[in-house]
Amino acid sequence: MNTIEKRLTSESNAAKAFDAQSSVFDSIYSSNSTIQYKRDRVREHIESIIPSQSNILELNAGTGEDAIYFAKKGHHVHATDISEGMQFELKKKAGSAGLQDYISTEICSFTQLEQLQKKDPYDLIFSNFAGLNCTGELTEVLKSLSSLTKPGGTVTLVVMPGFCLWETMFALKGRFKTAFRRLRSKNGVQAHIEGEYFTCWYYSPSFIYESLKGDFELVGIEGLCTIVPPSYLEQFPERFPRLFKWLCKMEDIYKSHRIFRNIGDYFIISLQKKV
């Protein structure tokens, strides 16, 4: 199997994994305080940039948590995902919320955006929580964004970098493979969800900036879960509520510091298309 075939297989497996998880996705993650902190941070970042009644293209939209949020704010969201199960849950939630006029859906991989039916262009193209880490073809994905973005429009991506300070602490427990998995990720790292294995890749803010700088200007970079522990340490907020609150406060202060923005579980990067 050549490299392209491996990557296509990995993408197919990722779709199967999220199909399998789609019906229980919200129940698994909705009560996680750290995930709510992450969502609030990303939404605050976006709302500081985009105009009212924006036209938004969301990649890897999942069950539509963010699409629903932005639609309720008066924005129009075209929510895409490769997973049919996730799209089913999203449509069901949008219907229950009476937001059909504000949310449209399309099954489309972000590696095939040239096949997107609704090309508009958009005020915002948005990918949350490491969806883009599921492709080893990120350069090609990024190349396709310019034609879909309005002049003056924004691209906001939430991506996992190649180093996470919190993960290195697993070395203290002798879990060296977990502690340094991102540092060994040149050819990708295996992820496992609902019995399906697929490959993840890690990317730096500079990689994304260099790929987009021809048509875009950097707006800002923030670290996410740099001081606040990653959401997979799900018991932390309940066991240490005061400490968790303090860590959130510290991260809010230092989120854009050049050191802290590069060592978290994620980073948020926004770029504006040149006029």
Short mmCIF file of C-alpha atoms in Angstrom, two decimals:
data_model
loop_
_atom_site.label_atom_id
_atom_site.label_comp_id
_atom_site.label_asym_id
_atom_site.label_seq_id
_atom_site.Cartn_x
_atom_site.Cartn_y
_atom_site.Cartn_z
CA MET A 1 0.00 0.00 0.00
CA ASN A 2 1.51 3.33 -1.06
CA THR A 3 1.42 6.56 0.96
CA ILE A 4 -1.70 7.94 -0.74
CA GLU A 5 -3.59 4.67 -0.27
CA LYS A 6 -2.60 4.59 3.41
CA ARG A 7 -3.87 8.11 3.95
CA LEU A 8 -7.16 7.41 2.16
CA THR A 9 -7.60 4.28 4.28
CA SER A 10 -6.87 6.26 7.43
CA GLU A 11 -9.45 8.89 6.47
CA SER A 12 -12.03 6.17 5.79
CA ASN A 13 -11.29 4.57 9.16
CA ALA A 14 -11.65 7.95 10.90
CA ALA A 15 -15.08 8.35 9.30
CA LYS A 16 -16.08 4.89 10.56
CA ALA A 17 -14.81 5.72 14.05
CA PHE A 18 -16.83 8.91 14.31
CA ASP A 19 -19.88 7.24 12.74
CA ALA A 20 -19.72 4.69 15.55
CA GLN A 21 -19.31 7.37 18.21
CA SER A 22 -21.83 9.88 16.83
CA SER A 23 -24.89 8.70 18.78
CA VAL A 24 -23.08 8.87 22.13
CA PHE A 25 -20.63 11.69 21.38
CA ASP A 26 -22.52 14.43 23.22
CA SER A 27 -23.25 12.27 26.26
CA ILE A 28 -19.55 11.38 26.56
CA TYR A 29 -18.21 14.91 26.36
CA SER A 30 -21.01 17.29 27.42
CA SER A 31 -20.25 17.06 31.15
CA ASN A 32 -16.49 17.63 30.77
CA SER A 33 -15.64 21.01 32.33
CA THR A 34 -12.39 21.33 30.41
CA ILE A 35 -14.13 20.77 27.08
CA GLN A 36 -16.59 23.51 27.97
CA TYR A 37 -13.68 25.80 28.82
CA LYS A 38 -12.11 24.99 25.44
CA ARG A 39 -15.34 25.68 23.56
CA ASP A 40 -15.82 28.98 25.37
CA ARG A 41 -12.27 30.04 24.52
CA VAL A 42 -12.60 29.19 20.84
CA ARG A 43 -15.98 30.90 20.56
CA GLU A 44 -14.71 34.02 22.33
CA HIS A 45 -11.75 34.13 19.95
CA ILE A 46 -13.98 33.86 16.88
CA GLU A 47 -16.57 36.35 18.09
CA SER A 48 -13.86 38.94 18.59
CA ILE A 49 -13.10 38.73 14.86
CA ILE A 50 -16.16 38.02 12.74
CA PRO A 51 -18.94 40.49 11.84
CA SER A 52 -22.58 39.96 12.76
CA GLN A 53 -24.65 37.67 10.53
CA SER A 54 -21.53 36.05 9.11
CA ASN A 55 -21.58 33.28 6.54
CA ILE A 56 -19.56 30.44 8.10
CA LEU A 57 -18.11 27.25 6.61
CA GLU A 58 -17.41 24.75 9.37
CA LEU A 59 -15.13 21.80 8.64
CA ASN A 60 -15.41 18.60 10.71
CA ALA A 61 -18.56 20.00 12.32
CA GLY A 62 -19.29 16.85 14.33
CA THR A 63 -22.67 16.81 16.07
CA GLY A 64 -23.04 20.55 15.56
CA GLU A 65 -22.30 22.00 18.99
CA ASP A 66 -20.54 25.01 17.47
CA ALA A 67 -22.86 25.26 14.47
CA ILE A 68 -25.86 25.46 16.82
CA TYR A 69 -24.11 28.07 18.97
CA PHE A 70 -23.23 30.37 16.07
CA ALA A 71 -26.62 29.90 14.39
CA LYS A 72 -28.34 31.03 17.59
CA LYS A 73 -26.18 34.16 17.39
CA GLY A 74 -27.64 34.96 13.96
CA HIS A 75 -24.84 33.57 11.78
CA HIS A 76 -25.44 31.21 8.85
CA VAL A 77 -23.41 28.01 9.07
CA HIS A 78 -22.67 25.46 6.35
CA ALA A 79 -21.63 22.50 8.49
CA THR A 80 -19.57 19.80 6.78
CA ASP A 81 -18.21 16.48 7.97
CA ILE A 82 -17.04 13.20 6.50
CA SER A 83 -19.10 11.21 9.01
CA GLU A 84 -22.70 10.44 8.04
CA GLY A 85 -23.48 9.63 11.67
CA MET A 86 -22.28 13.02 12.85
CA GLN A 87 -24.28 14.76 10.12
CA PHE A 88 -27.41 12.85 11.17
CA GLU A 89 -27.03 13.99 14.78
CA LEU A 90 -26.35 17.56 13.66
CA LYS A 91 -29.47 17.72 11.48
CA LYS A 92 -31.57 16.31 14.31
CA LYS A 93 -30.28 18.93 16.76
CA ALA A 94 -30.71 21.78 14.28
CA GLY A 95 -34.30 20.70 13.65
CA SER A 96 -35.09 20.47 17.35
CA ALA A 97 -33.67 23.97 17.84
CA GLY A 98 -35.65 25.36 14.90
CA LEU A 99 -32.46 26.48 13.16
CA GLN A 100 -32.97 24.90 9.74
CA ASP A 101 -32.88 28.32 8.08
CA TYR A 102 -29.50 29.07 9.65
CA ILE A 103 -27.72 25.72 9.29
CA SER A 104 -27.10 23.77 6.09
CA THR A 105 -25.19 20.50 5.97
CA GLU A 106 -23.04 18.59 3.52
CA ILE A 107 -21.05 15.38 3.73
CA CYS A 108 -17.65 16.42 2.45
CA SER A 109 -14.08 15.68 3.44
CA PHE A 110 -11.87 18.70 3.98
CA THR A 111 -9.40 16.98 1.64
CA GLN A 112 -11.98 17.30 -1.16
CA LEU A 113 -13.22 20.86 -0.75
CA GLU A 114 -13.03 21.36 -4.51
CA GLN A 115 -16.15 19.14 -4.60
CA LEU A 116 -18.01 21.30 -2.09
CA GLN A 117 -21.47 22.13 -3.43
CA LYS A 118 -21.88 25.39 -1.48
CA LYS A 119 -18.76 27.39 -2.31
CA ASP A 120 -20.21 30.85 -1.49
CA PRO A 121 -17.43 32.43 -0.43
CA TYR A 122 -17.44 32.72 3.38
CA ASP A 123 -16.74 35.30 6.08
CA LEU A 124 -15.23 32.53 8.23
CA ILE A 125 -13.84 29.08 7.61
CA PHE A 126 -13.57 27.25 10.89
CA SER A 127 -12.19 23.89 12.05
CA ASN A 128 -12.32 23.04 15.74
CA PHE A 129 -10.65 20.54 18.06
CA ALA A 130 -8.00 18.91 15.88
CA GLY A 131 -10.15 17.75 13.00
CA LEU A 132 -7.35 18.78 10.65
CA ASN A 133 -4.93 16.56 12.56
CA CYS A 134 -6.71 13.63 10.92
CA THR A 135 -5.07 14.33 7.56
CA GLY A 136 -1.50 14.06 6.36
CA GLU A 137 -2.46 16.27 3.41
CA LEU A 138 -2.88 19.52 5.33
CA THR A 139 -0.89 21.54 2.79
CA GLU A 140 -3.42 20.65 0.10
CA VAL A 141 -6.34 21.38 2.42
CA LEU A 142 -4.95 24.82 3.24
CA LYS A 143 -4.40 25.62 -0.45
CA SER A 144 -8.11 25.13 -1.07
CA LEU A 145 -9.23 27.67 1.56
CA SER A 146 -8.41 30.92 -0.23
CA SER A 147 -10.99 30.54 -3.01
CA LEU A 148 -13.67 29.81 -0.40
CA THR A 149 -12.88 32.86 1.75
CA LYS A 150 -14.13 36.39 1.10
CA PRO A 151 -11.51 39.16 0.86
CA GLY A 152 -11.20 40.33 4.46
CA GLY A 153 -12.66 37.03 5.66
CA THR A 154 -11.05 34.85 8.30
CA VAL A 155 -9.76 31.30 8.64
CA THR A 156 -9.70 30.00 12.23
CA LEU A 157 -8.19 26.58 12.91
CA VAL A 158 -7.83 24.72 16.21
CA VAL A 159 -4.98 22.25 15.80
CA MET A 160 -2.81 19.97 17.94
CA PRO A 161 0.90 20.94 17.82
CA GLY A 162 3.92 18.66 17.88
CA PHE A 163 4.63 19.26 21.57
CA CYS A 164 2.36 19.36 24.61
CA LEU A 165 3.88 20.21 27.98
CA TRP A 166 1.18 18.41 29.95
CA GLU A 167 1.75 15.17 28.00
CA THR A 168 5.45 15.08 28.87
CA MET A 169 4.43 14.68 32.52
CA PHE A 170 3.32 11.13 31.74
CA ALA A 171 7.04 10.34 31.77
CA LEU A 172 6.92 10.73 35.57
CA LYS A 173 4.65 7.68 35.62
CA GLY A 174 6.89 5.75 33.25
CA ARG A 175 4.50 6.18 30.32
CA PHE A 176 7.20 7.35 27.94
CA LYS A 177 5.39 6.32 24.77
CA THR A 178 2.46 8.60 25.64
CA ALA A 179 4.69 11.37 26.99
CA PHE A 180 6.68 11.74 23.78
CA ARG A 181 4.31 10.44 21.10
CA ARG A 182 4.03 13.82 19.40
CA LEU A 183 7.80 14.13 19.12
CA ARG A 184 7.86 10.83 17.21
CA SER A 185 5.01 11.74 14.87
CA LYS A 186 6.78 12.46 11.58
CA ASN A 187 4.91 9.62 9.90
CA GLY A 188 1.79 10.03 12.01
CA VAL A 189 0.58 8.45 15.25
CA GLN A 190 -2.13 5.82 15.56
CA ALA A 191 -5.37 6.92 17.22
CA HIS A 192 -8.10 4.56 18.38
CA ILE A 193 -11.84 5.32 18.69
CA GLU A 194 -14.69 2.81 18.89
CA GLY A 195 -12.57 -0.07 17.62
CA GLU A 196 -11.24 1.81 14.60
CA TYR A 197 -7.59 2.79 14.12
CA PHE A 198 -6.59 5.82 12.10
CA THR A 199 -3.56 8.08 11.83
CA CYS A 200 -3.11 11.56 13.30
CA TRP A 201 -0.46 14.10 12.36
CA TYR A 202 0.72 17.11 14.37
CA TYR A 203 1.36 20.59 12.98
CA SER A 204 2.93 23.83 14.17
CA PRO A 205 1.46 27.34 13.88
CA SER A 206 4.39 28.26 11.62
CA PHE A 207 3.50 25.42 9.23
CA ILE A 208 -0.01 26.78 8.82
CA TYR A 209 1.17 30.38 8.51
CA GLU A 210 3.78 29.51 5.89
CA SER A 211 1.17 27.59 3.89
CA LEU A 212 -1.31 30.50 3.90
CA LYS A 213 0.82 33.66 3.99
CA GLY A 214 0.58 34.22 0.24
CA ASP A 215 -3.12 35.11 0.49
CA PHE A 216 -3.58 35.66 4.23
CA GLU A 217 -2.23 37.80 7.06
CA LEU A 218 -1.84 36.52 10.60
CA VAL A 219 -4.47 37.80 13.03
CA GLY A 220 -3.40 35.93 16.15
CA ILE A 221 -2.31 32.70 17.82
CA GLU A 222 -3.45 31.44 21.22
CA GLY A 223 -2.43 28.38 23.18
CA LEU A 224 -5.29 26.17 24.37
CA CYS A 225 -4.84 23.85 27.34
CA THR A 226 -1.31 25.06 27.97
CA ILE A 227 -1.78 25.89 31.65
CA VAL A 228 -5.20 24.26 31.97
CA PRO A 229 -4.82 20.45 31.85
CA PRO A 230 -6.05 18.60 28.74
CA SER A 231 -9.65 17.41 28.71
CA TYR A 232 -8.67 13.73 28.85
CA LEU A 233 -7.69 14.40 32.49
CA GLU A 234 -11.43 14.64 32.97
CA GLN A 235 -11.52 14.24 36.76
CA PHE A 236 -9.15 17.15 37.38
CA PRO A 237 -11.77 19.97 37.52
CA GLU A 238 -13.95 18.01 39.94
CA ARG A 239 -11.09 16.91 42.18
CA PHE A 240 -9.39 20.31 42.26
CA PRO A 241 -12.08 22.92 41.49
CA ARG A 242 -10.26 25.91 42.98
CA LEU A 243 -7.00 25.03 41.28
CA PHE A 244 -8.80 24.45 37.98
CA LYS A 245 -10.46 27.86 38.21
CA TRP A 246 -7.11 29.50 38.94
CA LEU A 247 -5.41 27.69 36.05
CA CYS A 248 -8.17 28.90 33.72
CA LYS A 249 -7.58 32.44 34.91
CA MET A 250 -3.82 32.15 34.34
CA GLU A 251 -4.28 30.71 30.87
CA ASP A 252 -6.68 33.50 29.94
CA ILE A 253 -3.93 35.97 30.87
CA TYR A 254 -1.03 34.22 29.11
CA LYS A 255 -2.83 32.52 26.20
CA SER A 256 -1.11 34.69 23.57
CA HIS A 257 2.36 34.71 25.12
CA ARG A 258 4.89 33.41 22.59
CA ILE A 259 5.95 30.59 24.94
CA PHE A 260 2.55 29.39 26.12
CA ARG A 261 0.86 29.55 22.72
CA ASN A 262 3.13 26.80 21.36
CA ILE A 263 3.14 24.16 24.11
CA GLY A 264 -0.53 23.38 24.73
CA ASP A 265 -2.74 20.48 23.79
CA TYR A 266 -3.98 22.75 20.98
CA PHE A 267 -3.39 26.15 19.47
CA ILE A 268 -5.93 28.51 17.91
CA ILE A 269 -4.70 30.33 14.82
CA SER A 270 -6.62 32.94 12.82
CA LEU A 271 -5.61 34.49 9.52
CA GLN A 272 -7.40 37.15 7.46
CA LYS A 273 -7.55 37.02 3.69
CA LYS A 274 -5.82 39.96 2.06
CA VAL A 275 -8.11 42.48 0.37
#
